[in-house]
Amino acid sequence: MEEYLDPVSKGSHVSRLGPLDKVHAFWFSGMSCDGCTVTVTGATTPSIEDLLTGSHPGLPQIVLHHPVVNLESGPNFLRAHERALRGELNAPYVIILEGSITDETAAMETGGYWAGNGDEPWGADGEERAVTADEWIARLAPGAAASIAIGTCATWGGIPSADGNPTGAMSMMDFLGQDYRSAFGLPVVNVPGCAPIGDNFNETVAAILYFLQGFGPLPEFDEIGRPAWLFGETVHRHCVRGAYYEEGSYAQEFGDPECLVEIGCWGPVVNCNITSRGAINHVGGCMNAGGACIGCTMPGFPDKFTPFYKVPPGSAVSTAASRILGSLIRPMRLYTNEHLNREVRWDLHHDVPSGWARGKQEPGRLKEAGHRIYDKLRRSNDTGKADVAPWGKRHEWTYERDPARERTLPGGTDRNTAERGAE
Ligand code: SF4
Ligand code: SF4
């Protein structure tokens, strides 16, 4: 594929900067659904096209070796892999794993394999045999500039490692062990999610490449190898439904607009940025699209989150507290919201001189008195406005103007009477 992209790459308006012209990326599939591949092809910051053509300023061109998107197949596809093993690439390489590593010794007992990634000649007679994902990872990881696990299966084991699975599925970092460091000194980099946000992955790759290129610092990773700037917050903190939680309003079924915690959302205790970043190109994402968080980015997924779509037991205390507080807060906010949805002029004149909003007049003296007290409190520390008219309005014409004059058309006709006559 490198040759196919070369004309585009060399025609790029971006001049190469830094010591690296190219970096090879070898992509392997363990126990995977290929969802990680799909999500990366949809990423936009940077896009896969920009990375493959080297048109992202400052980054080397990525030469991707991917079993799904590459044009080569069979021995031609594996040629670069073999050159990497022999140290003949003349460029650094990174390895990327989607899907979990499996216990291939268990599969061999039956004469099969779990996750094959191409065939190679083997043994004295040159007979072909499948080379499994774990074997490629074991071969290439020591020489890789970086080893990156994409998706929850590769980062923590994910669904293939759930209770009852027969494959012995595990994460890339567990497979490579405690002492593993890449050729550039990095432990495995983990970008979880099922499927992950494609932009999280491409952005992490770009950050690592900036580091390798000498243009940026080593990206910050948290204690389990996630990009710290992407996974430092919980879903809940940026959720579009967060205010419903705070006001104690909870959805009873999917499709309701309120907070989804009582129908199974784990967002308050899950590290994921989909609520702020969206699924693709800042669009979509679980709560934005009506789905509850089932913790798919987390090392404990799926077993610590099942059964799905049941209320998490730990939420009982906070939802009960929010319900009590919300029952007080909601009416007060509604009261203030109604007031703020009226123009100051309408309050001063006790009249709404417009076609819309005729029902928006001050609803009763008691409520008005409450608003006046609130207004005084609001401006009590505002020395610039402390002695002005009610509602903070300084312009005298607004306060003193006769509402009847506003309704009078040239010639003396009453606007309201004329409008009603026209109807
Ligand atoms: S839907 Fe989930 S993440 Fe959003 S506010 Fe409710 S509990 Fe929090
Ligand atoms: S919000 Fe929850 S279920 Fe959705 S992507 Fe993030 S961790 Fe996964």
Coordinates of C-alpha atoms and ligand atoms in Angstrom, one line a residue:
M1 CA 0.0 0.0 0.0
E2 CA 3.0 2.2 0.6
E3 CA 3.6 2.4 -3.2
Y4 CA 0.0 3.2 -3.9
L5 CA 0.0 6.1 -1.5
D6 CA 3.4 7.5 -2.4
P7 CA 2.3 9.8 -5.2
V8 CA -0.3 11.4 -3.0
S9 CA 2.1 11.5 -0.1
K10 CA 4.9 13.1 -2.1
G11 CA 2.5 15.5 -3.6
S12 CA 1.4 16.8 -0.2
H13 CA 1.8 20.5 0.4
V14 CA 3.2 19.7 3.8
S15 CA 7.0 19.5 3.9
R16 CA 8.4 16.8 6.1
L17 CA 9.7 18.1 9.4
G18 CA 11.8 16.3 12.0
P19 CA 14.0 13.3 11.7
L20 CA 11.4 10.7 10.8
D21 CA 10.1 10.5 7.3
K22 CA 8.0 7.3 7.8
V23 CA 6.8 5.1 10.6
H24 CA 5.4 1.7 9.9
A25 CA 2.3 0.5 11.8
F26 CA 1.5 -3.2 12.0
W27 CA -2.1 -3.8 13.0
F28 CA -3.1 -7.2 14.4
S29 CA -6.5 -8.7 15.3
G30 CA -6.9 -10.9 18.3
M31 CA -10.4 -11.9 19.5
S32 CA -12.1 -8.9 18.0
C33 CA -15.2 -7.8 16.1
D34 CA -13.2 -5.3 14.0
G35 CA -15.2 -2.5 15.5
C36 CA -11.9 -0.7 16.4
T37 CA -11.0 -0.7 12.7
V38 CA -14.3 0.8 11.8
T39 CA -14.2 3.5 14.4
V40 CA -10.6 4.6 13.4
T41 CA -11.6 4.9 9.8
G42 CA -14.2 7.4 10.9
A43 CA -11.9 9.6 13.0
T44 CA -11.3 13.2 12.0
T45 CA -8.7 14.7 14.4
P46 CA -6.5 13.7 12.7
S47 CA -8.1 11.6 10.0
I48 CA -6.7 8.3 8.9
E49 CA -6.3 9.8 5.4
D50 CA -4.1 12.6 6.9
L51 CA -1.9 10.0 8.7
L52 CA -1.5 7.7 5.8
T53 CA -0.6 10.4 3.4
G54 CA 1.6 12.2 5.9
S55 CA -0.2 15.4 5.4
H56 CA -0.7 16.2 9.1
P57 CA 1.9 19.0 9.8
G58 CA 4.9 17.7 11.7
L59 CA 4.0 14.1 11.6
P60 CA 5.8 11.4 9.7
Q61 CA 3.8 9.4 7.2
I62 CA 2.3 6.2 8.6
V63 CA 2.8 3.2 6.5
L64 CA -0.1 1.0 7.6
H65 CA -0.1 -2.8 7.4
H66 CA -3.7 -3.7 8.1
P67 CA -5.4 -7.0 7.2
V68 CA -8.6 -5.3 6.3
V69 CA -7.7 -2.1 4.5
N70 CA -4.5 -3.1 2.8
L71 CA -4.5 -3.9 -0.9
E72 CA -1.9 -6.6 -0.7
S73 CA -2.8 -10.1 0.5
G74 CA -1.0 -13.4 1.2
P75 CA 2.8 -13.4 1.1
N76 CA 2.9 -9.9 -0.3
F77 CA 1.1 -8.6 2.8
L78 CA 3.5 -10.3 5.2
R79 CA 6.7 -9.1 3.5
A80 CA 7.0 -6.0 5.5
H81 CA 6.4 -8.0 8.7
E82 CA 9.3 -10.2 7.9
R83 CA 11.5 -7.2 7.1
A84 CA 10.6 -5.7 10.4
L85 CA 11.6 -8.9 12.2
R86 CA 14.9 -8.9 10.3
G87 CA 15.5 -5.2 11.2
E88 CA 15.4 -4.2 7.5
L89 CA 12.6 -1.6 7.4
N90 CA 14.9 1.4 7.6
A91 CA 12.2 3.1 9.7
P92 CA 10.8 2.7 13.2
Y93 CA 7.6 0.7 13.6
V94 CA 4.8 0.5 16.1
I95 CA 2.5 -2.4 16.7
I96 CA -1.3 -2.1 17.3
L97 CA -3.5 -4.8 18.6
E98 CA -7.3 -4.8 18.4
G99 CA -9.0 -7.7 20.1
S100 CA -7.7 -9.8 23.0
I101 CA -4.7 -12.1 23.1
T102 CA -5.7 -15.8 23.5
D103 CA -4.3 -18.9 25.0
E104 CA -3.3 -20.5 21.7
T105 CA -1.9 -23.6 23.5
A106 CA -5.5 -24.5 24.5
A107 CA -6.5 -24.2 20.8
M108 CA -3.5 -26.3 19.7
E109 CA -4.7 -29.2 21.8
T110 CA -7.5 -29.6 19.3
G111 CA -5.3 -28.8 16.3
G112 CA -6.7 -25.4 15.7
Y113 CA -6.1 -21.7 16.6
W114 CA -8.1 -18.8 18.0
A115 CA -6.8 -15.8 16.1
G116 CA -4.7 -16.4 13.0
N117 CA -3.0 -13.4 11.3
G118 CA -1.7 -14.8 8.0
D119 CA 0.1 -18.1 7.0
E120 CA 3.8 -18.6 6.8
P121 CA 6.0 -21.6 5.7
W122 CA 7.0 -23.6 8.7
G123 CA 9.3 -26.6 9.3
A124 CA 11.6 -28.6 7.1
D125 CA 9.0 -29.3 4.4
G126 CA 7.9 -25.6 4.2
E127 CA 4.3 -26.4 4.9
E128 CA 2.2 -23.3 5.6
R129 CA 0.7 -22.8 9.0
A130 CA -1.3 -19.9 10.6
V131 CA 0.7 -17.4 12.6
T132 CA -1.4 -16.3 15.5
A133 CA -1.8 -12.8 16.9
D134 CA 0.0 -13.6 20.1
E135 CA 2.9 -14.9 18.2
W136 CA 3.2 -11.7 16.0
I137 CA 3.0 -9.6 19.2
A138 CA 5.6 -11.6 21.0
R139 CA 7.9 -11.4 17.9
L140 CA 7.5 -7.7 17.1
A141 CA 6.9 -6.0 20.5
P142 CA 10.5 -5.9 21.7
G143 CA 11.6 -3.9 18.6
A144 CA 8.6 -1.7 18.4
A145 CA 8.9 2.0 19.1
A146 CA 5.5 1.7 20.8
S147 CA 3.0 -1.0 21.4
I148 CA -0.6 0.3 21.4
A149 CA -3.7 -1.6 22.5
I150 CA -6.9 -0.3 20.9
G151 CA -10.3 -1.2 22.3
T152 CA -11.3 -2.8 25.6
C153 CA -10.5 -6.4 24.4
A154 CA -6.9 -5.5 23.7
T155 CA -6.5 -3.1 26.7
W156 CA -8.1 -5.2 29.4
G157 CA -9.4 -8.5 27.9
G158 CA -12.9 -7.2 27.3
I159 CA -15.9 -9.3 26.2
P160 CA -13.8 -12.3 25.1
S161 CA -12.4 -12.6 28.6
A162 CA -15.8 -12.5 30.2
D163 CA -16.9 -15.3 32.7
G164 CA -17.2 -18.6 30.9
N165 CA -15.0 -17.9 27.9
P166 CA -12.9 -20.9 26.7
T167 CA -10.1 -18.9 25.1
G168 CA -8.1 -17.7 28.0
A169 CA -8.4 -14.2 26.5
M170 CA -6.3 -11.5 28.1
S171 CA -5.0 -8.0 27.5
M172 CA -1.9 -7.1 25.5
M173 CA -0.2 -5.6 28.6
D174 CA -0.9 -8.7 30.7
F175 CA 0.5 -10.9 27.9
L176 CA 3.7 -8.9 27.5
G177 CA 4.3 -8.8 31.3
Q178 CA 5.4 -6.4 34.0
D179 CA 8.8 -5.7 32.6
Y180 CA 7.8 -5.0 29.0
R181 CA 9.1 -1.7 27.6
S182 CA 9.1 -0.8 23.9
A183 CA 12.3 0.1 22.1
F184 CA 11.6 3.7 23.1
G185 CA 11.0 2.8 26.7
L186 CA 7.2 2.8 26.8
P187 CA 5.0 0.2 28.5
V188 CA 1.9 -0.7 26.5
V189 CA -0.3 2.3 25.6
N190 CA -4.0 1.6 26.2
V191 CA -6.9 3.3 24.4
P192 CA -10.0 1.5 25.7
G193 CA -13.6 1.5 24.6
C194 CA -16.0 -0.9 22.9
A195 CA -15.8 0.3 20.3
P196 CA -13.4 3.1 21.3
I197 CA -13.7 6.7 20.1
G198 CA -11.7 6.7 16.9
D199 CA -10.5 10.2 17.6
N200 CA -9.1 9.1 21.0
F201 CA -6.9 6.6 19.2
N202 CA -5.8 8.8 16.3
E203 CA -5.0 11.7 18.7
T204 CA -3.0 9.4 20.9
V205 CA -1.1 8.1 17.9
A206 CA -0.4 11.6 16.8
A207 CA 0.8 12.6 20.3
I208 CA 3.2 9.6 20.4
L209 CA 4.5 10.5 16.9
Y210 CA 5.1 14.1 17.9
F211 CA 7.1 12.7 20.8
L212 CA 9.1 10.3 18.5
Q213 CA 9.6 13.2 16.1
G214 CA 11.1 15.3 18.9
F215 CA 8.4 18.0 18.7
G216 CA 6.4 17.2 21.8
P217 CA 6.9 15.8 25.3
L218 CA 6.1 12.2 26.2
P219 CA 2.3 12.2 26.4
E220 CA 0.9 11.8 29.9
F221 CA -0.5 8.4 30.7
D222 CA -2.4 7.4 33.9
E223 CA -1.5 4.5 36.2
I224 CA -3.0 1.9 33.9
G225 CA -1.6 3.3 30.6
R226 CA -4.5 5.4 29.3
P227 CA -3.9 8.8 27.8
A228 CA -4.5 10.9 31.0
W229 CA -6.0 13.8 29.2
L230 CA -8.7 11.6 27.6
F231 CA -9.7 9.4 30.5
G232 CA -9.2 11.7 33.6
E233 CA -12.9 12.5 33.9
T234 CA -16.0 10.5 34.4
V235 CA -18.9 10.2 31.9
H236 CA -21.2 11.8 34.4
R237 CA -19.2 15.0 34.8
H238 CA -19.8 16.0 31.2
C239 CA -23.1 14.2 30.6
V240 CA -25.9 16.1 28.8
R241 CA -28.3 14.6 31.4
G242 CA -26.2 15.6 34.4
A243 CA -28.6 18.4 35.5
Y244 CA -31.5 15.9 35.7
Y245 CA -29.4 13.8 38.1
E246 CA -28.7 16.9 40.2
E247 CA -32.4 17.8 40.3
G248 CA -33.5 14.2 41.1
S249 CA -35.3 13.6 37.8
Y250 CA -34.8 10.0 36.5
A251 CA -35.9 8.3 33.3
Q252 CA -38.2 5.3 33.8
E253 CA -37.6 3.9 30.4
F254 CA -35.4 4.4 27.4
G255 CA -36.6 7.3 25.3
D256 CA -37.2 9.5 28.4
P257 CA -35.0 12.6 28.4
E258 CA -33.9 12.5 32.1
C259 CA -30.9 10.9 33.7
L260 CA -30.6 7.2 33.0
V261 CA -29.1 6.0 36.2
E262 CA -32.2 4.1 37.4
I263 CA -32.3 2.1 34.2
G264 CA -28.7 1.1 34.4
C265 CA -26.3 4.0 33.8
W266 CA -22.9 3.6 35.4
G267 CA -21.6 7.0 34.2
P268 CA -20.8 8.5 37.6
V269 CA -18.0 5.9 38.2
V270 CA -16.8 5.3 34.6
N271 CA -13.8 7.0 33.0
C272 CA -14.8 7.9 29.4
N273 CA -14.9 11.1 27.4
I274 CA -17.7 10.3 24.9
T275 CA -20.1 12.7 26.5
S276 CA -17.8 15.6 25.6
R277 CA -16.2 14.3 22.5
G278 CA -19.1 12.4 20.8
A279 CA -18.7 9.1 19.0
I280 CA -17.6 10.4 15.5
N281 CA -16.8 13.9 14.6
H282 CA -18.2 15.3 17.8
V283 CA -21.6 13.7 17.0
G284 CA -23.5 11.0 18.9
G285 CA -22.2 9.2 22.0
C286 CA -24.1 7.0 24.5
M287 CA -26.2 9.5 26.5
N288 CA -26.5 11.9 23.6
A289 CA -28.1 9.1 21.6
G290 CA -30.3 7.8 24.5
G291 CA -28.1 5.0 25.8
A292 CA -27.0 4.2 29.3
C293 CA -23.3 3.8 30.2
I294 CA -22.4 0.1 30.7
G295 CA -18.8 0.8 31.5
C296 CA -17.3 -0.4 28.2
T297 CA -14.0 1.5 28.7
M298 CA -13.3 0.0 32.1
P299 CA -10.9 -2.8 33.1
G300 CA -13.8 -4.4 35.0
F301 CA -15.9 -4.6 31.9
P302 CA -18.1 -6.6 31.3
D303 CA -18.3 -8.8 34.4
K304 CA -18.3 -6.0 37.0
F305 CA -21.2 -4.3 35.2
T306 CA -23.5 -7.1 34.6
P307 CA -26.5 -7.5 34.5
F308 CA -26.7 -4.6 32.2
Y309 CA -29.5 -2.1 32.3
K310 CA -30.3 -2.6 36.0
V311 CA -29.9 0.1 38.5
P312 CA -26.3 0.1 40.0
P313 CA -26.7 -0.6 43.7
G314 CA -24.2 2.1 44.6
S315 CA -26.4 4.9 43.1
A316 CA -29.2 4.4 45.7
V317 CA -27.7 6.8 48.2
S318 CA -26.9 9.7 45.8
T319 CA -30.2 9.4 43.9
A320 CA -32.2 9.4 47.1
A321 CA -30.4 12.5 48.2
S322 CA -30.9 14.2 44.8
R323 CA -34.6 13.4 44.9
I324 CA -35.0 15.1 48.3
L325 CA -32.9 18.1 47.3
G326 CA -34.4 18.2 43.8
S327 CA -38.0 18.3 45.2
L328 CA -37.0 21.7 46.8
I329 CA -34.8 23.0 44.0
R330 CA -36.9 22.3 41.0
P331 CA -39.9 24.5 42.0
M332 CA -37.6 27.3 43.0
R333 CA -35.8 27.1 39.6
L334 CA -39.1 27.0 37.8
Y335 CA -40.3 30.1 39.7
T336 CA -37.1 32.0 38.8
N337 CA -37.2 30.6 35.2
E338 CA -40.7 32.0 34.7
H339 CA -39.6 35.4 35.9
L340 CA -36.5 35.4 33.7
N341 CA -38.7 34.5 30.7
R342 CA -40.4 37.9 31.0
E343 CA -39.0 41.3 29.8
V344 CA -38.3 43.9 32.4
R345 CA -40.7 46.2 30.6
W346 CA -43.6 43.8 31.1
D347 CA -42.9 43.6 34.8
L348 CA -42.7 47.4 35.2
H349 CA -45.9 48.0 33.2
H350 CA -47.8 45.0 34.4
D351 CA -48.7 44.6 30.8
V352 CA -47.4 42.6 27.8
P353 CA -47.8 44.8 24.7
S354 CA -47.1 42.1 22.1
G355 CA -48.8 39.3 20.2
W356 CA -46.8 36.6 21.9
A357 CA -46.4 36.1 25.6
R358 CA -49.7 37.6 26.8
G359 CA -49.8 35.0 29.5
K360 CA -46.3 36.1 30.7
Q361 CA -47.5 38.8 33.1
E362 CA -46.4 38.8 36.7
P363 CA -48.5 36.1 38.3
G364 CA -49.7 37.7 41.5
R365 CA -48.5 40.0 44.1
L366 CA -46.9 37.4 46.4
K367 CA -44.7 36.0 43.6
E368 CA -43.8 39.5 42.5
A369 CA -42.8 40.4 46.1
G370 CA -40.6 37.4 46.1
H371 CA -38.9 38.5 42.9
R372 CA -38.4 42.0 44.2
I373 CA -36.7 40.6 47.4
Y374 CA -34.5 38.3 45.2
D375 CA -33.7 41.3 43.0
K376 CA -32.5 43.3 45.9
L377 CA -30.4 40.4 47.1
R378 CA -28.9 40.0 43.7
R379 CA -27.8 43.6 43.5
S380 CA -26.9 44.1 47.2
N381 CA -23.2 43.8 46.4
D382 CA -23.4 45.7 43.1
T383 CA -22.5 49.2 44.1
G384 CA -22.9 50.5 40.5
K385 CA -26.6 49.6 40.5
A386 CA -27.6 49.6 44.2
D387 CA -29.8 52.7 44.1
V388 CA -31.5 52.3 40.7
A389 CA -35.0 51.3 39.9
P390 CA -36.4 47.8 40.4
W391 CA -35.1 44.9 38.2
G392 CA -31.8 46.8 37.7
K393 CA -33.1 49.0 34.9
R394 CA -31.5 52.4 34.9
H395 CA -33.2 54.0 31.9
E396 CA -35.9 56.3 33.1
W397 CA -37.9 56.1 29.9
T398 CA -38.5 52.4 30.5
Y399 CA -39.8 53.0 34.0
E400 CA -41.8 56.1 33.4
R401 CA -43.2 55.7 30.0
D402 CA -47.0 55.3 29.9
P403 CA -47.9 51.8 28.6
A404 CA -51.0 53.3 27.0
R405 CA -48.7 55.4 24.7
E406 CA -46.9 52.3 23.6
R407 CA -50.1 50.9 22.4
T408 CA -51.2 54.0 20.5
L409 CA -50.7 54.1 16.8
P410 CA -50.1 57.3 14.8
G411 CA -53.6 58.9 14.5
G412 CA -54.6 57.9 18.0
T413 CA -55.9 54.3 17.3
D414 CA -55.3 51.7 20.0
R415 CA -52.9 49.1 18.6
N416 CA -54.7 46.2 20.4
T417 CA -58.1 47.3 19.2
A418 CA -56.9 47.8 15.7
E419 CA -55.3 44.3 15.7
R420 CA -58.4 42.6 17.0
G421 CA -60.5 44.5 14.4
A422 CA -58.2 43.2 11.7
E423 CA -58.7 39.6 12.9
Ligands
SF4_1 S1 -27.3 9.4 32.3 FE1 -25.6 8.5 33.4 S2 -23.8 9.8 33.1 FE2 -25.7 10.9 32.5 S3 -26.3 12.1 34.3 FE3 -27.3 10.2 34.4 S4 -26.0 8.8 35.6 FE4 -24.8 10.5 34.9
SF4_2 S1 -20.4 6.2 28.1 FE1 -20.0 4.1 29.0 S2 -20.9 2.6 27.5 FE2 -20.6 4.6 26.4 S3 -18.6 4.5 25.4 FE3 -18.3 5.5 27.4 S4 -17.8 3.8 28.9 FE4 -18.7 2.9 27.0

